Amino acid sequence: MSDRPIIDIRHAAKSYGPLEVLKDISLQVQKGRIVAIIGPSGSGKSTLLRAINDLDPLSSGEVWLDDIQVNKALPPRQYETHINSVRQNIGMVFQHFNLFPHLTVRDNITLAPKMLKGISKAEADQLAVEQLNKVGLLDRIDYYPSQLSGGQKQRVAIARALAMKPKVMLFDEATSALDPELVEEVNLVMKQLAEEHMTMIIVTHEMGFAQDVCDRVLFMDQGVVVEEGPPEVIFRNPSNERTKNFLRKHLKGQH
Amino acid sequence: MGLDFSVVPAFAGALFSGALWTIAITLSAAVLSFFGGIVFAVIALYAPLVIRYPFRLFAWLFMGTPLLLQLFLIYFGLIQIGIDLPAFVAGVIGLGLHFAVYNSDIIQAGILAVDKGQYEGARTLGLSRIQTLRKVVVPQAVRSVVPPIGNNMIALLKDSALVSVIGVAELTLSSQMAISRTFRPFEFYVAAAACYYVINLGLEAGLRRIERRIQLAR
Ligand SMILES: Nc1ncnc2c1ncn2[C@@H]1O[C@H](COP(=O)(O)OP(=O)(O)O)[C@@H](O)[C@H]1O
Ligand SMILES: [Mg+2]
């Protein structure tokens, strides 16, 4: 029982009209594990990640979080209640942060906990302080997103997701929109989460980072998982030709 | 008979009281038109069709008929079906709903312009559709359309003169009453115009202040 996966994707498939974006993908992630998904642009990485919280519903297949099926077929009303409660357990971090520009950093972090967990204002403030401490931005608590750098915005976005105490964190190219000199501060926060054994699925273009923090790497191309394994194997000794080609392009110029 | 502005000070009290009524009716109707505009925008975009279609007819009537007629209808017409509103209330409702319909159009555009990522950010945290709309989308939409809504509010101030016809002793009616006592239309219309101008300056200053306050928060 103890190695039952916390995330279990079974035969996920997704099409947009004739375009098959995901083709029968299965993926299990154990508690505390960190999985990286790499692959060329358009290979379906985001679609797969966004299927996990049903932001992009699958055409077929199942997604399970612990013992709850995320993409359960329910009447619209019931589905809305179901998915909202499921999503509270799945933190998601986007390439473009998606912070709420009309709210301060504090309110960005406390909005959802206040509305969904019925906590008091004092508890919410405490939560904001805690999470901001974690990402090293306590001094920015009363700033608006427009007053932050990209790296700071992403760290706040991570703090906002963590404030819901999720069981899993999903990262969709969290550093791709950042200036190179701001990437490291976000990576550091993610590494720290890794040390705390947060379960994470990380879509990334940074092979060095994937190599450092991940237990397992999936290489996706054209809607299928072409190859997967521990980072040592995928990065040093890939067996598939497509993986080799992709890595040749992407490792060039790194380090 | 030359111009003689020395007749004006004797009616300063009446004009001042008229200006206060103008301010009161403008601010009340502005608040109604703002919140009404938000409600109408949400109805127009999201309500079920059985509500949306009748609402469109209602909105179209408000945009397609003269405000003056709407005021007459609310003040004089409703009495016949047993709704006897004080003139001030009828004026606020008429002006407020009329401009709410115009504000609604602007706010709808603002809502549609909110980035898709904002919905995703909110929904992934577990907020419901309605919570997302209320706490994330509408507040941003409203902030983004403050300038055009502000223009509507200035138009509202000017159109508030129309409520003089249903007997609210605001600035225009006050100056007309002074004219009927003194037969000095030029002096008193100019005095009233000066008052409108000053109120307008105040309104614009208020709007600029709001714009400055939300500048960071968008
Ligand atoms: N809403 C959509 N409608 C049609 N095609 C889409 C849509 N979203 C994504 N796609 C297509 O699905 C494929 C996979 O996209 P995505 O998952 O974003 O890839 P990745 O994240 O690996 O770059 C791409 O070919 C993309 O054009
Ligand atoms: Mg992507």
Short mmCIF file of C-alpha atoms and ligand atoms in Angstrom, two decimals:
data_model
loop_
_atom_site.label_atom_id
_atom_site.label_comp_id
_atom_site.label_asym_id
_atom_site.label_seq_id
_atom_site.Cartn_x
_atom_site.Cartn_y
_atom_site.Cartn_z
CA MET A 1 0.00 0.00 0.00
CA SER A 2 2.74 2.45 0.89
CA ASP A 3 4.05 2.69 -2.66
CA ARG A 4 0.62 3.27 -4.13
CA PRO A 5 1.04 6.25 -6.47
CA ILE A 6 -0.28 9.64 -5.43
CA ILE A 7 -0.74 10.56 -9.08
CA ASP A 8 -1.91 7.84 -11.40
CA ILE A 9 -2.57 8.61 -15.05
CA ARG A 10 -4.06 5.69 -16.93
CA HIS A 11 -4.16 5.55 -20.70
CA ALA A 12 -4.53 9.28 -21.15
CA ALA A 13 -5.50 10.34 -24.65
CA LYS A 14 -6.46 13.72 -25.98
CA SER A 15 -7.37 15.01 -29.42
CA TYR A 16 -8.16 18.40 -30.80
CA GLY A 17 -10.27 17.42 -33.79
CA PRO A 18 -8.06 15.20 -35.92
CA LEU A 19 -4.91 16.18 -34.01
CA GLU A 20 -3.91 13.59 -31.43
CA VAL A 21 -2.03 15.51 -28.79
CA LEU A 22 -1.73 12.70 -26.24
CA LYS A 23 -1.68 9.06 -27.27
CA ASP A 24 -2.27 6.52 -24.54
CA ILE A 25 0.02 7.87 -21.86
CA SER A 26 0.26 6.24 -18.45
CA LEU A 27 2.27 7.68 -15.60
CA GLN A 28 2.50 6.91 -11.90
CA VAL A 29 4.14 9.20 -9.42
CA GLN A 30 4.82 8.04 -5.87
CA LYS A 31 4.58 10.36 -2.91
CA GLY A 32 7.67 12.52 -2.52
CA ARG A 33 8.95 11.78 -6.01
CA ILE A 34 9.97 14.33 -8.57
CA VAL A 35 9.34 13.73 -12.23
CA ALA A 36 10.61 15.89 -15.05
CA ILE A 37 8.89 15.99 -18.41
CA ILE A 38 11.04 17.13 -21.29
CA GLY A 39 10.47 17.21 -25.01
CA PRO A 40 10.17 19.50 -28.00
CA SER A 41 7.61 22.26 -28.16
CA GLY A 42 4.18 20.98 -29.15
CA SER A 43 4.84 17.45 -27.94
CA GLY A 44 1.95 17.56 -25.45
CA LYS A 45 3.78 18.26 -22.17
CA SER A 46 1.49 21.09 -21.07
CA THR A 47 -1.59 19.19 -22.16
CA LEU A 48 -0.56 16.22 -20.04
CA LEU A 49 0.23 18.39 -17.03
CA ARG A 50 -3.02 20.31 -17.37
CA ALA A 51 -4.97 17.08 -17.61
CA ILE A 52 -3.86 16.25 -14.08
CA ASN A 53 -6.12 18.93 -12.59
CA ASP A 54 -8.57 18.68 -15.48
CA LEU A 55 -7.78 22.14 -16.79
CA ASP A 56 -7.56 20.48 -20.21
CA PRO A 57 -9.90 17.48 -19.91
CA LEU A 58 -8.75 14.24 -21.51
CA SER A 59 -10.64 12.67 -24.40
CA SER A 60 -10.20 9.30 -22.74
CA GLY A 61 -8.29 7.75 -19.88
CA GLU A 62 -8.28 8.35 -16.16
CA VAL A 63 -6.44 10.59 -13.76
CA TRP A 64 -6.31 9.62 -10.11
CA LEU A 65 -5.12 11.63 -7.16
CA ASP A 66 -4.68 9.22 -4.26
CA ASP A 67 -7.96 7.33 -4.21
CA ILE A 68 -10.01 9.99 -5.98
CA GLN A 69 -10.61 10.01 -9.69
CA VAL A 70 -9.99 13.57 -10.84
CA ASN A 71 -11.76 13.40 -14.19
CA LYS A 72 -14.82 11.57 -12.94
CA ALA A 73 -17.91 11.80 -15.15
CA LEU A 74 -20.46 13.75 -13.14
CA PRO A 75 -23.42 16.04 -13.82
CA PRO A 76 -22.12 19.63 -14.27
CA ARG A 77 -23.08 20.91 -10.80
CA GLN A 78 -21.58 17.96 -8.96
CA TYR A 79 -18.53 18.01 -11.18
CA GLU A 80 -17.91 21.66 -10.30
CA THR A 81 -17.96 20.90 -6.57
CA HIS A 82 -15.83 17.79 -7.05
CA ILE A 83 -13.16 19.41 -9.18
CA ASN A 84 -12.88 22.49 -6.97
CA SER A 85 -12.15 20.33 -3.98
CA VAL A 86 -9.70 18.15 -5.94
CA ARG A 87 -7.83 21.17 -7.27
CA GLN A 88 -7.16 22.44 -3.77
CA ASN A 89 -4.77 19.51 -3.46
CA ILE A 90 -2.91 20.17 -6.68
CA GLY A 91 -0.72 23.25 -6.86
CA MET A 92 0.08 24.57 -10.30
CA VAL A 93 2.72 27.04 -11.41
CA PHE A 94 2.52 28.57 -14.87
CA GLN A 95 5.06 29.96 -17.27
CA HIS A 96 3.44 33.39 -17.08
CA PHE A 97 2.83 33.34 -13.30
CA ASN A 98 -0.86 34.26 -13.54
CA LEU A 99 -0.67 36.32 -10.38
CA PHE A 100 -3.71 38.48 -9.69
CA PRO A 101 -2.52 42.00 -10.60
CA HIS A 102 -5.23 43.77 -8.60
CA LEU A 103 -4.21 42.13 -5.33
CA THR A 104 -1.15 42.61 -3.16
CA VAL A 105 1.25 39.74 -2.67
CA ARG A 106 -0.43 39.02 0.65
CA ASP A 107 -3.90 38.90 -0.89
CA ASN A 108 -2.69 36.81 -3.82
CA ILE A 109 -1.58 34.21 -1.32
CA THR A 110 -4.52 34.40 1.08
CA LEU A 111 -7.42 34.76 -1.37
CA ALA A 112 -8.02 31.07 -1.94
CA PRO A 113 -7.30 29.87 1.63
CA LYS A 114 -9.67 32.51 2.99
CA MET A 115 -12.43 31.65 0.57
CA LEU A 116 -12.05 27.89 0.58
CA LYS A 117 -10.73 26.94 3.97
CA GLY A 118 -12.71 29.36 6.08
CA ILE A 119 -9.65 30.58 7.95
CA SER A 120 -9.62 33.87 9.84
CA LYS A 121 -7.81 36.96 8.65
CA ALA A 122 -5.14 36.49 11.30
CA GLU A 123 -4.56 32.88 10.29
CA ALA A 124 -4.43 33.91 6.65
CA ASP A 125 -1.85 36.58 7.40
CA GLN A 126 0.19 34.05 9.31
CA LEU A 127 -0.02 31.73 6.32
CA ALA A 128 1.16 34.47 3.96
CA VAL A 129 4.10 35.26 6.23
CA GLU A 130 5.03 31.59 6.44
CA GLN A 131 4.92 31.01 2.70
CA LEU A 132 6.70 34.23 1.83
CA ASN A 133 9.43 33.40 4.28
CA LYS A 134 9.87 30.14 2.48
CA VAL A 135 10.41 31.84 -0.87
CA GLY A 136 12.41 34.66 0.69
CA LEU A 137 10.02 37.49 -0.13
CA LEU A 138 8.56 38.49 3.19
CA ASP A 139 9.65 42.09 2.61
CA ARG A 140 7.43 42.24 -0.48
CA ILE A 141 4.23 41.25 1.29
CA ASP A 142 2.44 44.55 0.62
CA TYR A 143 3.68 45.01 -2.93
CA TYR A 144 1.59 44.58 -6.03
CA PRO A 145 2.73 42.11 -8.69
CA SER A 146 3.48 45.01 -11.02
CA GLN A 147 6.21 46.07 -8.59
CA LEU A 148 8.04 42.73 -8.70
CA SER A 149 10.63 41.24 -11.02
CA GLY A 150 9.75 38.13 -13.00
CA GLY A 151 11.67 35.89 -10.63
CA GLN A 152 9.93 37.41 -7.64
CA LYS A 153 6.55 37.02 -9.33
CA GLN A 154 7.17 33.34 -9.89
CA ARG A 155 8.28 32.85 -6.30
CA VAL A 156 5.06 34.51 -5.13
CA ALA A 157 3.11 32.25 -7.49
CA ILE A 158 4.80 29.26 -5.87
CA ALA A 159 4.01 30.61 -2.41
CA ARG A 160 0.39 31.10 -3.46
CA ALA A 161 0.13 27.50 -4.60
CA LEU A 162 1.85 26.20 -1.45
CA ALA A 163 -0.53 28.14 0.79
CA MET A 164 -3.24 25.66 -0.16
CA LYS A 165 -1.03 22.87 1.29
CA PRO A 166 -1.25 20.81 -1.88
CA LYS A 167 -0.27 17.16 -2.06
CA VAL A 168 1.33 17.66 -5.46
CA MET A 169 2.92 20.56 -7.28
CA LEU A 170 2.85 20.90 -11.05
CA PHE A 171 5.27 23.23 -12.82
CA ASP A 172 4.76 24.15 -16.46
CA GLU A 173 7.99 25.74 -17.66
CA ALA A 174 8.16 27.86 -14.55
CA THR A 175 11.38 29.58 -15.63
CA SER A 176 10.91 29.83 -19.40
CA ALA A 177 9.57 33.38 -19.34
CA LEU A 178 12.33 34.66 -17.07
CA ASP A 179 15.47 36.58 -17.92
CA PRO A 180 18.41 34.20 -17.52
CA GLU A 181 19.72 35.92 -14.41
CA LEU A 182 16.37 35.38 -12.64
CA VAL A 183 16.11 31.66 -13.31
CA GLU A 184 18.33 30.56 -10.44
CA GLU A 185 16.26 32.14 -7.65
CA VAL A 186 13.21 30.19 -8.81
CA ASN A 187 15.21 26.99 -9.23
CA LEU A 188 16.46 27.38 -5.69
CA VAL A 189 12.92 27.50 -4.35
CA MET A 190 12.04 24.39 -6.32
CA LYS A 191 15.15 22.61 -5.04
CA GLN A 192 14.16 23.49 -1.51
CA LEU A 193 10.73 21.95 -2.13
CA ALA A 194 12.48 18.86 -3.42
CA GLU A 195 14.45 18.63 -0.18
CA GLU A 196 11.18 18.81 1.73
CA HIS A 197 9.98 15.85 -0.34
CA MET A 198 7.17 17.65 -2.08
CA THR A 199 5.75 15.50 -4.86
CA MET A 200 6.38 17.39 -8.09
CA ILE A 201 5.88 17.06 -11.80
CA ILE A 202 8.05 19.53 -13.62
CA VAL A 203 7.83 20.37 -17.31
CA THR A 204 11.10 22.04 -18.13
CA HIS A 205 13.60 22.96 -20.83
CA GLU A 206 16.43 23.12 -18.35
CA MET A 207 18.19 19.84 -18.60
CA GLY A 208 20.73 20.73 -15.93
CA PHE A 209 18.00 21.43 -13.43
CA ALA A 210 16.10 18.27 -14.33
CA GLN A 211 19.27 16.29 -13.85
CA ASP A 212 19.91 17.84 -10.44
CA VAL A 213 16.54 17.48 -8.76
CA CYS A 214 14.50 14.81 -10.48
CA ASP A 215 14.15 11.13 -9.68
CA ARG A 216 12.81 10.30 -13.08
CA VAL A 217 12.72 11.93 -16.50
CA LEU A 218 10.12 11.43 -19.21
CA PHE A 219 10.95 12.37 -22.76
CA MET A 220 7.82 13.15 -24.76
CA ASP A 221 7.49 13.60 -28.48
CA GLN A 222 4.34 13.87 -30.61
CA GLY A 223 2.02 12.87 -27.81
CA VAL A 224 3.85 9.78 -26.60
CA VAL A 225 6.37 9.09 -23.88
CA VAL A 226 9.27 8.02 -26.04
CA GLU A 227 11.62 7.14 -23.24
CA GLU A 228 11.71 7.40 -19.48
CA GLY A 229 14.11 6.56 -16.72
CA PRO A 230 16.41 7.98 -14.07
CA PRO A 231 18.18 11.18 -15.13
CA GLU A 232 21.58 9.47 -15.32
CA VAL A 233 20.26 7.15 -17.98
CA ILE A 234 18.14 9.59 -19.94
CA PHE A 235 20.78 12.29 -20.07
CA ARG A 236 23.97 10.21 -20.27
CA ASN A 237 22.86 7.12 -22.05
CA PRO A 238 19.54 7.48 -23.87
CA SER A 239 18.56 4.55 -26.02
CA ASN A 240 16.05 6.18 -28.36
CA GLU A 241 17.20 8.06 -31.45
CA ARG A 242 14.63 10.86 -30.93
CA THR A 243 15.79 11.37 -27.37
CA LYS A 244 19.40 11.56 -28.51
CA ASN A 245 18.57 14.14 -31.17
CA PHE A 246 16.57 16.25 -28.78
CA LEU A 247 19.28 16.18 -26.13
CA ARG A 248 22.00 16.93 -28.63
CA LYS A 249 20.19 20.15 -29.52
CA HIS A 250 19.35 21.06 -25.96
CA LEU A 251 22.53 20.20 -24.12
CA LYS A 252 24.54 22.19 -26.60
CA GLY A 253 25.41 25.50 -25.02
CA GLN A 254 24.48 24.40 -21.51
CA HIS A 255 27.08 24.27 -18.71
CA MET B 1 -31.54 95.99 -20.95
CA GLY B 2 -27.79 95.29 -20.44
CA LEU B 3 -26.25 92.46 -18.49
CA ASP B 4 -26.22 92.84 -14.74
CA PHE B 5 -24.63 90.06 -12.74
CA SER B 6 -25.26 91.85 -9.48
CA VAL B 7 -28.65 90.14 -9.37
CA VAL B 8 -27.00 86.76 -8.91
CA PRO B 9 -25.69 86.96 -5.31
CA ALA B 10 -29.21 87.37 -3.95
CA PHE B 11 -29.93 83.86 -5.27
CA ALA B 12 -26.60 82.38 -4.25
CA GLY B 13 -28.28 80.29 -1.54
CA ALA B 14 -30.79 78.81 -4.00
CA LEU B 15 -28.08 78.09 -6.56
CA PHE B 16 -25.89 76.54 -3.91
CA SER B 17 -28.69 74.29 -2.76
CA GLY B 18 -29.36 73.42 -6.40
CA ALA B 19 -25.69 72.53 -6.85
CA LEU B 20 -25.84 70.27 -3.80
CA TRP B 21 -28.85 68.47 -5.26
CA THR B 22 -27.03 68.09 -8.54
CA ILE B 23 -24.06 66.59 -6.73
CA ALA B 24 -26.30 64.32 -4.67
CA ILE B 25 -28.23 63.04 -7.64
CA THR B 26 -25.08 62.60 -9.75
CA LEU B 27 -23.22 60.65 -7.08
CA SER B 28 -26.22 58.46 -6.22
CA ALA B 29 -26.92 57.70 -9.86
CA ALA B 30 -23.20 57.13 -10.50
CA VAL B 31 -23.03 54.51 -7.75
CA LEU B 32 -26.20 52.85 -9.06
CA SER B 33 -24.92 52.93 -12.63
CA PHE B 34 -21.58 51.44 -11.58
CA PHE B 35 -22.90 48.48 -9.62
CA GLY B 36 -25.86 48.13 -11.97
CA GLY B 37 -23.39 48.11 -14.85
CA ILE B 38 -21.47 45.24 -13.26
CA VAL B 39 -24.65 43.24 -12.63
CA PHE B 40 -25.92 43.90 -16.16
CA ALA B 41 -22.57 42.93 -17.66
CA VAL B 42 -22.53 39.64 -15.79
CA ILE B 43 -26.14 38.96 -16.82
CA ALA B 44 -25.42 39.80 -20.43
CA LEU B 45 -22.42 37.48 -20.53
CA TYR B 46 -23.29 34.59 -18.25
CA ALA B 47 -26.96 34.41 -17.31
CA PRO B 48 -29.12 31.61 -18.73
CA LEU B 49 -30.82 32.49 -21.98
CA VAL B 50 -34.26 32.89 -20.36
CA ILE B 51 -32.83 35.82 -18.43
CA ARG B 52 -30.40 37.06 -21.03
CA TYR B 53 -32.93 37.66 -23.82
CA PRO B 54 -35.44 39.69 -21.83
CA PHE B 55 -32.49 41.58 -20.42
CA ARG B 56 -31.26 42.46 -23.91
CA LEU B 57 -34.67 43.89 -24.74
CA PHE B 58 -34.56 45.95 -21.56
CA ALA B 59 -31.04 47.20 -22.34
CA TRP B 60 -32.00 48.00 -25.89
CA LEU B 61 -35.01 50.04 -24.69
CA PHE B 62 -32.79 52.02 -22.37
CA MET B 63 -30.27 52.76 -25.08
CA GLY B 64 -32.76 53.34 -27.86
CA THR B 65 -35.17 55.77 -26.21
CA PRO B 66 -34.66 59.29 -24.85
CA LEU B 67 -33.58 59.58 -21.23
CA LEU B 68 -36.19 62.32 -20.83
CA LEU B 69 -38.92 59.88 -21.78
CA GLN B 70 -37.53 57.31 -19.36
CA LEU B 71 -37.66 59.83 -16.54
CA PHE B 72 -41.26 60.72 -17.37
CA LEU B 73 -42.15 57.06 -17.48
CA ILE B 74 -40.57 56.30 -14.10
CA TYR B 75 -41.92 59.40 -12.36
CA PHE B 76 -45.35 59.90 -13.92
CA GLY B 77 -46.01 56.55 -15.54
CA LEU B 78 -45.34 54.28 -12.60
CA ILE B 79 -47.86 56.08 -10.43
CA GLN B 80 -50.58 54.49 -12.54
CA ILE B 81 -49.47 51.06 -11.42
CA GLY B 82 -49.25 52.17 -7.84
CA ILE B 83 -45.56 53.01 -7.64
CA ASP B 84 -45.33 56.59 -6.43
CA LEU B 85 -41.65 57.51 -6.19
CA PRO B 86 -40.31 60.79 -4.81
CA ALA B 87 -38.87 62.87 -7.67
CA PHE B 88 -35.31 62.50 -6.38
CA VAL B 89 -35.59 58.72 -6.22
CA ALA B 90 -37.20 58.54 -9.64
CA GLY B 91 -34.40 60.72 -11.01
CA VAL B 92 -31.67 58.57 -9.47
CA ILE B 93 -33.26 55.38 -10.77
CA GLY B 94 -33.77 56.80 -14.25
CA LEU B 95 -30.29 58.24 -14.60
CA GLY B 96 -28.70 55.31 -12.80
CA LEU B 97 -30.29 52.58 -14.91
CA HIS B 98 -29.76 54.52 -18.13
CA PHE B 99 -26.04 54.86 -17.48
CA ALA B 100 -25.82 51.35 -16.02
CA VAL B 101 -26.75 50.05 -19.46
CA TYR B 102 -23.95 52.08 -21.04
CA ASN B 103 -21.49 51.07 -18.32
CA SER B 104 -22.50 47.46 -18.81
CA ASP B 105 -21.28 47.52 -22.40
CA ILE B 106 -17.92 48.85 -21.32
CA ILE B 107 -17.58 46.41 -18.41
CA GLN B 108 -18.50 43.49 -20.67
CA ALA B 109 -15.62 44.42 -22.93
CA GLY B 110 -13.40 44.68 -19.86
CA ILE B 111 -14.42 41.22 -18.65
CA LEU B 112 -13.77 39.69 -22.06
CA ALA B 113 -10.33 41.29 -22.14
CA VAL B 114 -9.19 39.68 -18.87
CA ASP B 115 -6.37 37.27 -19.60
CA LYS B 116 -7.26 33.58 -19.79
CA GLY B 117 -4.40 32.88 -17.40
CA GLN B 118 -6.31 34.69 -14.67
CA TYR B 119 -9.14 32.18 -14.84
CA GLU B 120 -6.62 29.34 -14.84
CA GLY B 121 -4.72 30.78 -11.91
CA ALA B 122 -7.92 31.07 -9.91
CA ARG B 123 -9.50 27.79 -10.95
CA THR B 124 -6.35 25.75 -10.21
CA LEU B 125 -6.44 27.07 -6.65
CA GLY B 126 -9.91 25.57 -6.37
CA LEU B 127 -12.02 28.71 -6.71
CA SER B 128 -15.41 28.11 -8.31
CA ARG B 129 -16.56 29.86 -11.45
CA ILE B 130 -18.54 32.38 -9.46
CA GLN B 131 -15.76 33.01 -6.95
CA THR B 132 -13.35 33.51 -9.82
CA LEU B 133 -15.69 35.98 -11.46
CA ARG B 134 -16.34 37.89 -8.26
CA LYS B 135 -12.84 38.03 -6.81
CA VAL B 136 -10.56 37.89 -9.83
CA VAL B 137 -12.21 38.72 -13.13
CA VAL B 138 -14.71 41.48 -12.37
CA PRO B 139 -12.35 43.51 -10.15
CA GLN B 140 -9.73 43.47 -12.88
CA ALA B 141 -12.23 44.24 -15.60
CA VAL B 142 -13.57 47.20 -13.66
CA ARG B 143 -10.09 48.59 -13.03
CA SER B 144 -9.23 48.33 -16.69
CA VAL B 145 -12.26 50.37 -17.74
CA VAL B 146 -12.09 53.21 -15.25
CA PRO B 147 -11.33 55.86 -17.91
CA PRO B 148 -14.33 55.18 -20.18
CA ILE B 149 -16.62 54.70 -17.18
CA GLY B 150 -15.34 58.05 -15.92
CA ASN B 151 -16.36 59.65 -19.20
CA ASN B 152 -19.84 58.22 -18.73
CA MET B 153 -19.97 59.72 -15.26
CA ILE B 154 -19.18 63.15 -16.67
CA ALA B 155 -21.98 62.69 -19.20
CA LEU B 156 -24.20 61.64 -16.30
CA LEU B 157 -23.45 64.87 -14.46
CA LYS B 158 -24.52 66.88 -17.48
CA ASP B 159 -27.62 64.79 -18.10
CA SER B 160 -28.63 65.21 -14.46
CA ALA B 161 -30.09 68.56 -15.60
CA LEU B 162 -32.91 66.54 -17.16
CA VAL B 163 -34.33 65.65 -13.77
CA SER B 164 -35.38 69.31 -13.47
CA VAL B 165 -38.38 68.35 -15.62
CA ILE B 166 -39.73 66.05 -12.92
CA GLY B 167 -39.32 68.76 -10.33
CA VAL B 168 -36.04 68.02 -8.56
CA ALA B 169 -34.74 71.45 -7.56
CA GLU B 170 -31.24 70.82 -8.81
CA LEU B 171 -29.00 73.39 -10.41
CA THR B 172 -30.89 73.86 -13.67
CA LEU B 173 -34.31 74.10 -12.05
CA SER B 174 -32.93 76.45 -9.35
CA SER B 175 -31.59 78.80 -11.97
CA GLN B 176 -34.87 78.68 -13.87
CA MET B 177 -36.72 79.62 -10.71
CA ALA B 178 -34.37 82.54 -10.20
CA ILE B 179 -34.96 83.57 -13.81
CA SER B 180 -38.71 83.51 -13.40
CA ARG B 181 -38.36 85.94 -10.51
CA THR B 182 -35.80 88.28 -12.12
CA PHE B 183 -36.25 87.82 -15.88
CA ARG B 184 -32.47 87.55 -16.21
CA PRO B 185 -31.90 84.30 -18.11
CA PHE B 186 -28.40 85.09 -19.37
CA GLU B 187 -26.97 85.89 -15.95
CA PHE B 188 -28.44 82.86 -14.24
CA TYR B 189 -27.71 80.36 -17.00
CA VAL B 190 -24.13 81.57 -17.02
CA ALA B 191 -24.02 81.26 -13.23
CA ALA B 192 -25.43 77.73 -13.46
CA ALA B 193 -22.93 76.85 -16.19
CA ALA B 194 -20.12 78.08 -13.95
CA CYS B 195 -21.41 75.85 -11.15
CA TYR B 196 -21.57 72.83 -13.48
CA TYR B 197 -18.05 73.58 -14.55
CA VAL B 198 -16.78 73.62 -10.97
CA ILE B 199 -18.61 70.38 -10.13
CA ASN B 200 -17.16 68.87 -13.26
CA LEU B 201 -13.65 69.84 -12.17
CA GLY B 202 -14.28 68.16 -8.84
CA LEU B 203 -15.58 65.03 -10.54
CA GLU B 204 -12.57 64.87 -12.85
CA ALA B 205 -10.22 65.31 -9.93
CA GLY B 206 -11.98 62.46 -8.13
CA LEU B 207 -11.69 60.23 -11.19
CA ARG B 208 -8.01 61.02 -11.56
CA ARG B 209 -7.51 60.10 -7.95
CA ILE B 210 -9.20 56.76 -8.47
CA GLU B 211 -7.04 56.13 -11.53
CA ARG B 212 -3.91 56.91 -9.57
CA ARG B 213 -4.92 54.64 -6.74
CA ILE B 214 -5.45 51.65 -8.98
CA GLN B 215 -2.41 52.34 -11.13
CA LEU B 216 -0.24 49.78 -9.35
CA ALA B 217 -3.05 47.31 -8.94
CA ARG B 218 -3.52 46.26 -12.53
N1 LIG C 1 -6.80 24.45 -27.44
C1 LIG C 1 -6.12 23.81 -28.42
N2 LIG C 1 -6.69 23.61 -29.63
C2 LIG C 1 -6.02 22.97 -30.60
N3 LIG C 1 -4.78 22.48 -30.49
C3 LIG C 1 -4.16 22.65 -29.31
C4 LIG C 1 -4.79 23.31 -28.21
N4 LIG C 1 -3.93 23.32 -27.17
C5 LIG C 1 -2.81 22.70 -27.60
N5 LIG C 1 -2.94 22.30 -28.88
C6 LIG C 1 -1.95 21.55 -29.67
O1 LIG C 1 -1.59 20.44 -28.92
C7 LIG C 1 -0.23 20.14 -29.12
C8 LIG C 1 0.47 19.98 -27.79
O2 LIG C 1 0.49 21.22 -27.13
P1 LIG C 1 1.18 21.42 -25.73
O3 LIG C 1 0.66 20.39 -24.79
O4 LIG C 1 1.01 22.83 -25.36
O5 LIG C 1 2.71 21.10 -26.07
P2 LIG C 1 4.01 21.47 -25.23
O6 LIG C 1 3.60 21.94 -23.89
O7 LIG C 1 4.77 20.19 -25.20
O8 LIG C 1 4.73 22.50 -26.02
C9 LIG C 1 0.35 21.25 -29.98
O9 LIG C 1 0.41 20.78 -31.29
C10 LIG C 1 -0.68 22.33 -29.86
O10 LIG C 1 -0.72 23.11 -31.02
MG MG C 2 3.93 23.82 -22.99
#
